[in-house]
CSV table of C-alpha atoms in Angstrom, one decimal:
chain,number,residue,atom,x,y,z
A,1,UNK,CA,0.0,0.0,0.0
A,2,UNK,CA,1.3,3.5,-0.9
A,3,UNK,CA,2.3,5.8,1.8
A,4,UNK,CA,-0.5,8.5,2.2
A,5,UNK,CA,0.4,12.1,1.6
A,6,UNK,CA,0.2,14.8,4.3
A,7,UNK,CA,-3.2,15.8,3.2
A,8,UNK,CA,-4.4,12.2,3.7
A,9,UNK,CA,-2.6,11.6,6.9
A,10,UNK,CA,-5.6,12.2,9.1
A,11,UNK,CA,-7.6,9.6,7.2
A,12,UNK,CA,-4.8,7.1,7.4
A,13,UNK,CA,-4.9,6.9,11.2
A,14,UNK,CA,-7.6,5.6,13.5
A,15,UNK,CA,-9.7,8.3,15.0
A,16,UNK,CA,-12.2,7.6,17.8
A,17,UNK,CA,-15.8,7.9,16.4
A,18,UNK,CA,-16.7,9.3,19.9
A,19,UNK,CA,-14.9,12.5,18.7
A,20,UNK,CA,-14.7,12.4,14.9
A,21,UNK,CA,-18.3,11.4,14.4
A,22,UNK,CA,-20.6,12.1,17.4
A,23,UNK,CA,-19.4,14.2,20.4
A,24,UNK,CA,-20.1,17.9,20.8
A,25,UNK,CA,-17.2,20.3,20.3
A,26,UNK,CA,-17.5,21.4,23.9
A,27,UNK,CA,-17.0,17.9,25.4
A,28,UNK,CA,-14.3,17.0,22.9
A,29,UNK,CA,-12.3,20.2,24.0
A,30,UNK,CA,-12.8,19.3,27.6
A,31,UNK,CA,-10.7,16.2,27.1
A,32,UNK,CA,-8.4,17.7,24.6
A,33,UNK,CA,-4.7,18.0,24.9
A,34,UNK,CA,-4.9,21.8,24.7
A,35,UNK,CA,-7.3,21.9,27.7
A,36,UNK,CA,-5.1,19.5,29.5
A,37,UNK,CA,-1.8,21.1,29.1
A,38,UNK,CA,-3.2,24.6,29.3
A,39,UNK,CA,-4.6,23.6,32.7
A,40,UNK,CA,-1.3,22.3,33.8
A,41,UNK,CA,0.2,25.7,33.2
A,42,UNK,CA,-2.6,27.4,35.1
A,43,UNK,CA,-2.0,25.1,38.0
A,44,UNK,CA,1.7,25.9,37.9
A,45,UNK,CA,0.8,29.6,37.9
A,46,UNK,CA,-1.6,29.1,40.8
A,47,UNK,CA,1.1,27.3,42.8
A,48,UNK,CA,3.7,30.1,42.2
A,49,UNK,CA,1.2,32.8,43.0
A,50,UNK,CA,0.2,31.1,46.3
A,51,UNK,CA,3.9,30.4,47.2
A,52,UNK,CA,4.9,34.0,46.5
A,53,UNK,CA,1.9,35.3,48.6
A,54,UNK,CA,3.2,33.2,51.5
A,55,UNK,CA,6.7,34.6,51.4
A,56,UNK,CA,8.8,32.4,49.0
A,57,UNK,CA,11.3,34.5,46.8
A,58,UNK,CA,9.2,34.6,43.6
A,59,UNK,CA,9.1,37.9,41.7
A,60,UNK,CA,6.3,39.7,40.0
A,61,UNK,CA,8.3,39.5,36.8
A,62,UNK,CA,8.3,35.7,37.0
A,63,UNK,CA,4.5,35.6,37.6
A,64,UNK,CA,3.8,37.9,34.7
A,65,UNK,CA,6.0,35.9,32.5
A,66,UNK,CA,4.0,32.7,33.3
A,67,UNK,CA,0.7,34.6,32.9
A,68,UNK,CA,1.8,35.7,29.5
A,69,UNK,CA,2.6,32.2,28.2
A,70,UNK,CA,-0.3,30.1,29.5
A,71,UNK,CA,-1.5,29.2,26.1
A,72,UNK,CA,1.7,29.6,24.2
A,73,UNK,CA,2.4,25.9,24.2
A,74,UNK,CA,4.8,24.5,21.7
A,75,UNK,CA,3.3,21.0,21.3
A,76,UNK,CA,6.1,19.8,18.9
A,77,UNK,CA,8.8,20.7,21.4
A,78,UNK,CA,6.8,19.0,24.2
A,79,UNK,CA,6.5,15.8,22.1
A,80,UNK,CA,10.3,15.8,21.4
A,81,UNK,CA,11.0,16.3,25.2
A,82,UNK,CA,8.7,13.5,26.2
A,83,UNK,CA,10.3,11.2,23.7
A,84,UNK,CA,13.6,12.0,25.2
A,85,UNK,CA,12.7,12.1,28.8
A,86,UNK,CA,9.9,9.5,28.8
A,87,UNK,CA,8.0,11.6,31.3
A,88,UNK,CA,5.1,13.8,30.1
A,89,UNK,CA,5.1,16.2,33.1
A,90,UNK,CA,8.7,17.0,32.9
A,91,UNK,CA,8.5,17.4,29.2
A,92,UNK,CA,5.9,20.2,29.7
A,93,UNK,CA,7.9,21.7,32.6
A,94,UNK,CA,10.9,22.1,30.2
A,95,UNK,CA,8.6,23.4,27.4
A,96,UNK,CA,7.0,26.0,29.7
A,97,UNK,CA,10.3,26.9,31.0
A,98,UNK,CA,11.7,27.5,27.6
A,99,UNK,CA,9.2,30.3,26.9
A,100,UNK,CA,9.5,31.5,30.6
A,101,UNK,CA,13.2,31.6,31.2
A,102,UNK,CA,12.9,34.0,34.1
A,103,UNK,CA,10.4,31.8,35.9
A,104,UNK,CA,12.1,28.5,34.9
A,105,UNK,CA,13.6,28.0,38.4
A,106,UNK,CA,10.3,28.1,40.2
A,107,UNK,CA,8.0,26.3,37.8
A,108,UNK,CA,6.6,23.2,39.6
A,109,UNK,CA,8.3,24.2,42.9
A,110,UNK,CA,7.8,21.5,45.5
A,111,UNK,CA,5.2,19.7,43.4
A,112,UNK,CA,5.0,16.1,42.2
A,113,UNK,CA,3.6,15.1,38.8
A,114,UNK,CA,0.1,14.3,40.2
A,115,UNK,CA,-0.1,18.0,41.3
A,116,UNK,CA,-0.8,18.8,37.7
A,117,UNK,CA,-2.0,15.4,36.5
A,118,UNK,CA,-4.7,14.6,39.2
A,119,UNK,CA,-5.8,18.1,39.8
A,120,UNK,CA,-6.3,18.6,36.1
A,121,UNK,CA,-8.4,15.4,36.0
A,122,UNK,CA,-10.6,16.6,38.8
A,123,UNK,CA,-11.0,20.0,36.9
A,124,UNK,CA,-12.0,18.2,33.8
A,125,UNK,CA,-14.4,15.9,35.5
A,126,UNK,CA,-16.1,18.8,37.1
A,127,UNK,CA,-16.3,20.7,33.9
A,128,UNK,CA,-17.5,17.5,32.2
A,129,UNK,CA,-20.4,17.3,34.6
A,130,UNK,CA,-21.2,21.0,34.1
A,131,UNK,CA,-21.5,20.2,30.4
A,132,UNK,CA,-23.7,17.1,30.9
A,133,UNK,CA,-26.1,18.5,33.4
A,134,UNK,CA,-27.8,21.1,31.2
A,135,UNK,CA,-28.1,18.5,28.4
A,136,UNK,CA,-29.8,16.1,30.7
A,137,UNK,CA,-32.1,18.8,31.9
A,138,UNK,CA,-33.1,19.7,28.3
A,139,UNK,CA,-34.0,16.1,27.7
A,140,UNK,CA,-36.1,16.0,30.9
A,141,UNK,CA,-37.8,19.3,29.8
A,142,UNK,CA,-38.6,18.1,26.3
A,143,UNK,CA,-40.0,14.8,27.7
A,144,UNK,CA,-42.0,16.7,30.3
A,145,UNK,CA,-43.6,18.7,27.5
A,146,UNK,CA,-44.4,15.5,25.6
A,147,UNK,CA,-45.9,13.9,28.9
A,148,UNK,CA,-48.0,16.9,29.5
A,149,UNK,CA,-49.3,16.9,25.9
A,150,UNK,CA,-50.4,13.2,26.0
A,151,UNK,CA,-51.3,12.9,29.7
A,152,UNK,CA,-54.8,11.8,29.0
A,153,UNK,CA,-54.2,9.7,25.7
A,154,UNK,CA,-55.0,6.1,26.7
A,155,UNK,CA,-52.7,3.4,25.5
A,156,UNK,CA,-52.3,-0.3,26.2
A,157,UNK,CA,-50.1,-1.0,29.0
A,158,UNK,CA,-47.6,-4.0,29.1
A,159,UNK,CA,-46.2,-6.2,31.7
A,160,UNK,CA,-43.8,-9.0,30.6
A,161,UNK,CA,-44.4,-7.4,27.2
A,162,UNK,CA,-47.9,-8.9,27.3
A,163,UNK,CA,-51.1,-6.7,27.2
A,164,UNK,CA,-52.0,-5.4,30.6
A,165,UNK,CA,-54.3,-2.6,32.0
A,166,UNK,CA,-54.3,0.7,30.1
A,167,UNK,CA,-52.2,3.6,31.0
A,168,UNK,CA,-51.6,6.8,29.2
A,169,UNK,CA,-48.9,7.8,26.7
A,170,UNK,CA,-48.0,10.7,29.1
A,171,UNK,CA,-47.9,8.4,32.2
A,172,UNK,CA,-45.5,6.0,30.4
A,173,UNK,CA,-43.3,8.9,29.5
A,174,UNK,CA,-43.2,10.0,33.2
A,175,UNK,CA,-41.6,6.6,34.0
A,176,UNK,CA,-38.7,7.6,31.7
A,177,UNK,CA,-38.6,11.1,33.2
A,178,UNK,CA,-38.5,9.8,36.7
A,179,UNK,CA,-35.4,7.7,35.9
A,180,UNK,CA,-33.7,10.7,34.3
A,181,UNK,CA,-34.6,13.0,37.3
A,182,UNK,CA,-32.9,10.4,39.6
A,183,UNK,CA,-29.9,10.6,37.2
A,184,UNK,CA,-29.9,14.4,37.3
A,185,UNK,CA,-29.7,14.4,41.1
A,186,UNK,CA,-26.9,11.8,41.0
A,187,UNK,CA,-24.8,13.7,38.6
A,188,UNK,CA,-25.3,16.9,40.6
A,189,UNK,CA,-24.3,15.1,43.8
A,190,UNK,CA,-21.2,13.5,42.0
A,191,UNK,CA,-20.0,16.9,40.8
A,192,UNK,CA,-20.6,18.6,44.2
A,193,UNK,CA,-18.8,15.8,46.0
A,194,UNK,CA,-15.6,16.3,43.9
A,195,UNK,CA,-12.8,17.8,46.0
A,196,UNK,CA,-9.4,19.1,44.8
A,197,UNK,CA,-6.3,17.0,45.3
A,198,UNK,CA,-4.4,20.3,46.1
A,199,UNK,CA,-0.8,20.4,47.0
A,200,UNK,CA,0.2,17.2,48.8
A,201,UNK,CA,3.6,16.1,47.5
A,202,UNK,CA,4.9,12.8,46.3
A,203,UNK,CA,3.3,10.5,48.9
A,204,UNK,CA,0.7,13.0,50.1
A,205,UNK,CA,2.5,14.1,53.2
A,206,UNK,CA,3.3,17.5,52.0
A,207,UNK,CA,6.8,17.1,53.2
A,208,UNK,CA,8.4,19.1,50.3
A,209,UNK,CA,6.1,22.1,51.1
A,210,UNK,CA,6.9,21.9,54.8
A,211,UNK,CA,10.5,22.0,53.9
A,212,UNK,CA,10.0,25.0,51.6
A,213,UNK,CA,8.2,26.9,54.4
A,214,UNK,CA,10.9,25.8,56.9
A,215,UNK,CA,8.6,23.8,59.1
A,216,UNK,CA,5.6,26.2,59.1
A,217,UNK,CA,2.6,24.0,59.1
A,218,UNK,CA,0.1,26.8,58.9
A,219,UNK,CA,1.8,28.2,55.7
A,220,UNK,CA,1.5,24.7,54.1
A,221,UNK,CA,-2.2,24.5,55.0
A,222,UNK,CA,-2.8,28.0,53.6
A,223,UNK,CA,-1.0,27.1,50.4
A,224,UNK,CA,-3.2,24.2,49.9
A,225,UNK,CA,-6.3,26.3,50.6
A,226,UNK,CA,-5.2,29.2,48.3
A,227,UNK,CA,-4.5,26.8,45.3
A,228,UNK,CA,-7.8,25.0,46.0
A,229,UNK,CA,-9.7,28.2,45.8
A,230,UNK,CA,-7.9,29.5,42.7
A,231,UNK,CA,-8.8,26.3,40.9
A,232,UNK,CA,-12.5,26.8,41.7
A,233,UNK,CA,-13.0,24.2,44.4
A,234,UNK,CA,-14.4,24.7,47.9
A,235,UNK,CA,-12.6,21.8,49.4
A,236,UNK,CA,-9.6,19.6,49.0
A,237,UNK,CA,-9.1,16.1,50.2
A,238,UNK,CA,-7.3,16.2,53.5
A,239,UNK,CA,-5.7,12.7,53.0
A,240,UNK,CA,-4.2,11.5,49.7
A,241,UNK,CA,-1.5,9.2,48.6
A,242,UNK,CA,0.4,10.3,45.6
A,243,UNK,CA,-3.0,10.5,43.9
A,244,UNK,CA,-6.5,11.2,45.0
A,245,UNK,CA,-8.4,8.0,45.9
A,246,UNK,CA,-9.3,6.2,42.8
A,247,UNK,CA,-12.7,5.4,44.5
A,248,UNK,CA,-13.6,9.0,43.3
A,249,UNK,CA,-13.4,7.7,39.7
A,250,UNK,CA,-15.7,4.8,40.7
A,251,UNK,CA,-18.4,7.3,41.9
A,252,UNK,CA,-18.1,9.4,38.8
A,253,UNK,CA,-18.3,6.5,36.4
A,254,UNK,CA,-21.1,4.8,38.3
A,255,UNK,CA,-23.5,7.8,37.9
A,256,UNK,CA,-22.6,7.9,34.2
A,257,UNK,CA,-23.2,4.1,33.9
A,258,UNK,CA,-26.6,4.5,35.6
A,259,UNK,CA,-27.5,7.3,33.1
A,260,UNK,CA,-26.6,4.9,30.3
A,261,UNK,CA,-29.0,2.3,31.8
A,262,UNK,CA,-31.8,4.8,31.9
A,263,UNK,CA,-31.3,5.9,28.3
A,264,UNK,CA,-31.0,2.3,27.1
A,265,UNK,CA,-34.3,1.5,28.7
A,266,UNK,CA,-36.0,4.6,27.3
A,267,UNK,CA,-34.7,4.0,23.8
A,268,UNK,CA,-35.6,0.3,23.9
A,269,UNK,CA,-39.2,1.2,24.7
A,270,UNK,CA,-39.2,3.7,21.8
A,271,UNK,CA,-37.9,0.9,19.5
A,272,UNK,CA,-40.6,-1.5,20.6
A,273,UNK,CA,-43.3,1.2,20.2
A,274,UNK,CA,-41.9,1.9,16.7
A,275,UNK,CA,-42.3,-1.8,15.9
A,276,UNK,CA,-46.0,-1.5,17.1
A,277,UNK,CA,-46.3,1.7,14.9
A,278,UNK,CA,-47.6,3.6,18.0
A,279,UNK,CA,-44.8,6.0,18.4
A,280,UNK,CA,-41.8,6.8,16.2
A,281,UNK,CA,-38.6,8.8,16.6
A,282,UNK,CA,-38.1,11.7,14.1
A,283,UNK,CA,-37.5,10.6,10.5
A,284,UNK,CA,-36.1,13.2,8.1
A,285,UNK,CA,-37.5,13.8,4.7
A,286,UNK,CA,-34.4,12.5,2.7
A,287,UNK,CA,-33.4,9.9,5.4
A,288,UNK,CA,-33.0,6.3,4.1
A,289,UNK,CA,-34.0,3.5,6.5
A,290,UNK,CA,-32.5,0.6,4.5
A,291,UNK,CA,-30.4,0.3,1.4
A,292,UNK,CA,-32.5,-2.7,0.3
A,293,UNK,CA,-36.0,-2.0,1.7
A,294,UNK,CA,-37.0,1.6,0.8
A,295,UNK,CA,-40.3,1.4,2.9
A,296,UNK,CA,-38.3,1.0,6.3
A,297,UNK,CA,-38.2,3.7,9.0
A,298,UNK,CA,-35.5,2.2,11.2
A,299,UNK,CA,-35.3,3.8,14.7
A,300,UNK,CA,-31.5,4.5,14.1
A,301,UNK,CA,-31.3,7.3,16.7
A,302,UNK,CA,-32.7,5.0,19.4
A,303,UNK,CA,-30.4,2.2,18.2
A,304,UNK,CA,-27.4,4.5,18.5
A,305,UNK,CA,-28.4,5.5,22.0
A,306,UNK,CA,-28.7,1.8,23.0
A,307,UNK,CA,-25.5,0.8,21.3
A,308,UNK,CA,-23.4,3.6,23.0
A,309,UNK,CA,-25.2,3.2,26.3
A,310,UNK,CA,-24.0,-0.4,26.4
A,311,UNK,CA,-20.4,0.9,26.1
A,312,UNK,CA,-21.0,3.5,28.8
A,313,UNK,CA,-22.4,0.9,31.2
A,314,UNK,CA,-19.4,-1.3,30.8
A,315,UNK,CA,-16.8,1.4,31.4
A,316,UNK,CA,-17.5,1.4,35.2
A,317,UNK,CA,-15.5,-1.8,35.4
A,318,UNK,CA,-12.3,0.0,34.7
A,319,UNK,CA,-12.3,2.2,37.8
A,320,UNK,CA,-13.5,-0.6,39.9
A,321,UNK,CA,-10.5,-2.8,39.0
A,322,UNK,CA,-8.1,0.2,39.1
A,323,UNK,CA,-9.1,1.2,42.6
A,324,UNK,CA,-8.7,-2.3,43.8
A,325,UNK,CA,-5.1,-2.6,42.7
A,326,UNK,CA,-3.6,0.8,43.8
A,327,UNK,CA,-0.8,-0.6,45.9
A,328,UNK,CA,-0.1,1.6,49.0
A,329,UNK,CA,0.4,5.3,47.9
A,330,UNK,CA,-0.2,4.5,44.2
A,331,UNK,CA,0.9,2.5,41.2
A,332,UNK,CA,1.2,3.7,37.7
A,333,UNK,CA,-0.9,1.1,36.1
A,334,UNK,CA,-3.9,3.3,36.6
A,335,UNK,CA,-2.6,6.0,34.2
A,336,UNK,CA,-3.1,4.5,30.7
A,337,UNK,CA,-6.4,3.1,31.7
A,338,UNK,CA,-7.7,6.4,33.1
A,339,UNK,CA,-6.6,8.2,29.9
A,340,UNK,CA,-9.1,6.0,28.1
A,341,UNK,CA,-12.1,5.3,30.3
A,342,UNK,CA,-12.7,8.7,31.9
A,343,UNK,CA,-12.7,10.5,28.5
A,344,UNK,CA,-14.8,7.8,26.8
A,345,UNK,CA,-17.4,7.9,29.6
A,346,UNK,CA,-18.1,11.6,29.4
A,347,UNK,CA,-17.9,11.7,25.5
A,348,UNK,CA,-20.4,8.7,25.3
A,349,UNK,CA,-22.7,10.2,27.8
A,350,UNK,CA,-22.6,13.6,25.9
A,351,UNK,CA,-23.4,11.8,22.7
A,352,UNK,CA,-26.4,9.8,23.9
A,353,UNK,CA,-27.9,12.8,25.7
A,354,UNK,CA,-27.6,15.0,22.5
A,355,UNK,CA,-29.2,12.2,20.5
A,356,UNK,CA,-31.9,11.6,23.0
A,357,UNK,CA,-32.7,15.3,23.0
A,358,UNK,CA,-33.1,15.1,19.2
A,359,UNK,CA,-35.5,12.1,19.7
A,360,UNK,CA,-37.5,13.7,22.4
A,361,UNK,CA,-38.0,16.9,20.4
A,362,UNK,CA,-39.5,15.0,17.4
A,363,UNK,CA,-41.4,12.0,18.7
A,364,UNK,CA,-44.3,11.2,16.5
A,365,UNK,CA,-47.5,9.6,18.1
A,366,UNK,CA,-50.1,7.7,16.0
A,367,UNK,CA,-53.3,7.9,18.1
A,368,UNK,CA,-55.4,5.9,15.6
A,369,UNK,CA,-53.0,2.9,15.7
A,370,UNK,CA,-53.0,3.2,19.5
A,371,UNK,CA,-56.8,3.2,19.5
A,372,UNK,CA,-57.0,0.2,17.3
A,373,UNK,CA,-54.8,-1.9,19.5
A,374,UNK,CA,-56.8,-0.9,22.5
A,375,UNK,CA,-60.0,-2.1,20.7
A,376,UNK,CA,-58.3,-5.4,20.1
A,377,UNK,CA,-57.5,-5.9,23.9
A,378,UNK,CA,-60.0,-3.9,25.8
A,379,UNK,CA,-63.0,-6.2,25.5
A,380,UNK,CA,-61.1,-8.7,27.6
A,381,UNK,CA,-60.1,-6.2,30.1
A,382,UNK,CA,-63.7,-5.0,30.2
A,383,UNK,CA,-65.2,-8.3,31.2
A,384,UNK,CA,-65.1,-7.4,35.0
A,385,UNK,CA,-67.0,-4.1,34.3
A,386,UNK,CA,-69.5,-6.1,32.3
A,387,UNK,CA,-70.0,-8.5,35.2
A,388,UNK,CA,-70.4,-5.8,37.7
A,389,UNK,CA,-72.9,-4.0,35.5
A,390,UNK,CA,-74.9,-7.2,35.1
A,391,UNK,CA,-75.0,-7.7,38.8
A,392,UNK,CA,-76.3,-4.1,39.4
A,393,UNK,CA,-79.0,-4.9,36.8
A,394,UNK,CA,-80.2,-7.9,38.8
A,395,UNK,CA,-78.0,-10.7,37.3
A,396,UNK,CA,-76.2,-13.5,39.1
A,397,UNK,CA,-72.4,-13.1,39.3
A,398,UNK,CA,-71.5,-16.8,38.8
A,399,UNK,CA,-74.0,-17.1,35.8
A,400,UNK,CA,-72.6,-14.0,34.2
A,401,UNK,CA,-68.9,-15.1,34.8
A,402,UNK,CA,-69.6,-18.3,33.0
A,403,UNK,CA,-71.3,-16.6,30.2
A,404,UNK,CA,-68.5,-14.2,29.7
A,405,UNK,CA,-65.8,-17.0,30.0
A,406,UNK,CA,-67.4,-18.9,27.2
A,407,UNK,CA,-67.7,-15.9,24.9
A,408,UNK,CA,-64.2,-14.7,25.7
A,409,UNK,CA,-62.7,-18.2,24.8
A,410,UNK,CA,-64.6,-18.1,21.5
A,411,UNK,CA,-63.4,-14.6,20.7
A,412,UNK,CA,-59.8,-15.5,21.6
A,413,UNK,CA,-60.0,-18.4,19.2
A,414,UNK,CA,-61.1,-16.0,16.4
A,415,UNK,CA,-58.1,-13.8,17.2
A,416,UNK,CA,-55.4,-16.5,17.7
A,417,UNK,CA,-56.6,-19.2,15.3
A,418,UNK,CA,-58.3,-17.4,12.5
A,419,UNK,CA,-56.3,-14.2,12.7
A,420,UNK,CA,-59.5,-12.2,13.0
A,421,UNK,CA,-60.5,-9.2,15.1
A,422,UNK,CA,-61.6,-9.5,18.7
A,423,UNK,CA,-65.4,-9.9,18.5
A,424,UNK,CA,-66.2,-10.3,22.1
A,425,UNK,CA,-68.4,-7.2,22.3
A,426,UNK,CA,-70.3,-8.3,19.2
A,427,UNK,CA,-70.9,-11.6,20.8
A,428,UNK,CA,-72.2,-9.9,24.0
A,429,UNK,CA,-74.5,-7.7,22.0
A,430,UNK,CA,-75.8,-10.7,20.2
A,431,UNK,CA,-76.5,-12.6,23.4
A,432,UNK,CA,-80.0,-11.9,24.9
A,433,UNK,CA,-78.6,-12.7,28.4
A,434,UNK,CA,-76.8,-9.4,28.4
A,435,UNK,CA,-79.8,-7.3,27.1
A,436,UNK,CA,-80.1,-5.4,30.5
A,437,UNK,CA,-76.8,-3.6,29.7
A,438,UNK,CA,-76.6,-3.5,25.9
A,439,UNK,CA,-77.3,0.3,26.1
A,440,UNK,CA,-74.3,0.8,28.4
A,441,UNK,CA,-71.7,-1.1,26.6
A,442,UNK,CA,-70.1,2.0,25.0
A,443,UNK,CA,-69.6,3.7,28.3
A,444,UNK,CA,-68.3,0.5,29.8
A,445,UNK,CA,-65.7,0.4,27.0
A,446,UNK,CA,-64.6,4.0,27.2
A,447,UNK,CA,-60.8,3.7,27.3
A,448,UNK,CA,-60.4,6.7,29.6
A,449,UNK,CA,-62.4,4.9,32.3
A,450,UNK,CA,-59.6,2.3,32.4
A,451,UNK,CA,-56.6,4.6,33.0
A,452,UNK,CA,-57.2,5.3,36.6
A,453,UNK,CA,-55.4,8.4,37.9
A,454,UNK,CA,-52.8,8.3,35.2
A,455,UNK,CA,-53.6,12.0,34.0
A,456,UNK,CA,-53.7,13.3,37.6
A,457,UNK,CA,-50.4,11.6,38.4
A,458,UNK,CA,-48.7,13.1,35.4
A,459,UNK,CA,-49.8,16.6,36.4
A,460,UNK,CA,-48.7,16.1,40.0
A,461,UNK,CA,-45.4,14.6,39.1
A,462,UNK,CA,-44.5,17.3,36.7
A,463,UNK,CA,-45.6,20.1,38.9
A,464,UNK,CA,-44.0,18.9,42.2
A,465,UNK,CA,-40.9,17.0,41.1
A,466,UNK,CA,-39.8,17.7,37.5
A,467,UNK,CA,-40.3,21.4,36.9
A,468,UNK,CA,-38.7,22.4,40.2
A,469,UNK,CA,-35.6,20.2,39.4
A,470,UNK,CA,-35.1,22.0,36.1
A,471,UNK,CA,-35.2,25.6,37.6
A,472,UNK,CA,-31.4,25.8,38.0
A,473,UNK,CA,-31.1,25.1,34.2
A,474,UNK,CA,-33.8,27.4,32.8
A,475,UNK,CA,-31.3,29.7,31.2
A,476,UNK,CA,-29.6,26.8,29.5
A,477,UNK,CA,-32.6,25.1,27.8
A,478,UNK,CA,-31.6,26.3,24.3
A,479,UNK,CA,-33.3,25.5,21.0
A,480,UNK,CA,-33.7,22.2,19.2
A,481,UNK,CA,-30.6,20.2,18.5
A,482,UNK,CA,-29.6,18.7,15.1
A,483,UNK,CA,-28.5,15.1,15.0
A,484,UNK,CA,-24.8,14.4,14.4
A,485,UNK,CA,-23.8,11.9,11.7
């Protein structure tokens, strides 16, 4: 095979579809090298500023030089340094020092690699949650509007994927919303529980900083507090090894995996409803469902969500295993794994939320198909109502029960053996025994009388639980979203 030219180089290398095909620009940037290494430089600046304020011999000129070069990163030089030194942090220390010769001596003063590595990870995780939360809120908001619109539309309920009592389209949607509201709460909690690693030294004892400040414990504590505040955190972990506890990653990934499970369930329901032709996801004018079957309207958006949600759910296994093998103060076998799993979890969550928003903004309901399915099943569900009406009209319950049982079996045979429509009500109308209630059959078969308090539950749920949870995100609801490739 010929060697590709420079213009084809990007096509000759594997690129993760999470970034090249699906993810938002904001989330892709959050896990980019520019964000990562730019944050490293800011952390070195925060450290120098705090050390200077506490009396170390660092000049204003050195601080200003660092400030002027925060984004002046020579990535080519950094790559060459890393190839030579086999150490990414020291490669970037040298690269930063190259453009900050006056500050070179105080960059990374007293710190260990995890000062920039772990603290940057925590910043990126926090910022990742801040990107996901409004997207999740938007999905909940769109589905809440859908639930409100269809709060009273009766539909056949399913248990075991077998016909069950009626519910409403809006009430079923509230089951989806409730799961997502739980996820919203869990993501908020996971974000708010994040602390900063701070300045802790090589094994977490802060020995290097205690030496820098000549045994002054109060200054070491104040240094930790100052840098933590500069990075935008309210608290730092008091105790760390070389790294922050990898159980933090478990908590982060667990809530994302749980979100994946919620979205997989929602989109599976939508796929099943599409098969029943009751509800469909949006389908664009020029969209092709199948290369061989032009009539098909495949639920590709929901299928994408399910596919990626499976990946998201499995990623939680990585931090579980990583945390379990962190020997003593740390081992480096966490590093390569975390480079992959943390980024992929947030990128995947970002993608499925954007896709689900697109789905929820364009769900199509087919009331006549829903009504036809109800008509097929409702006569069997109405048998108890018919019995009660007959008893009120003076009939004997046991006699009526037997009559209905026989007619139901006959109607079931027509449906199952002959492929015909459910004719139970026609049989009831034709039987003189039921003449006392013939005039009431229509009211006894009104689907809305079989949905219980579903409409009231929708209204109460949306008012008391859903809308209040969305208040913090009202200014971030935005417009409709276009689907990625």
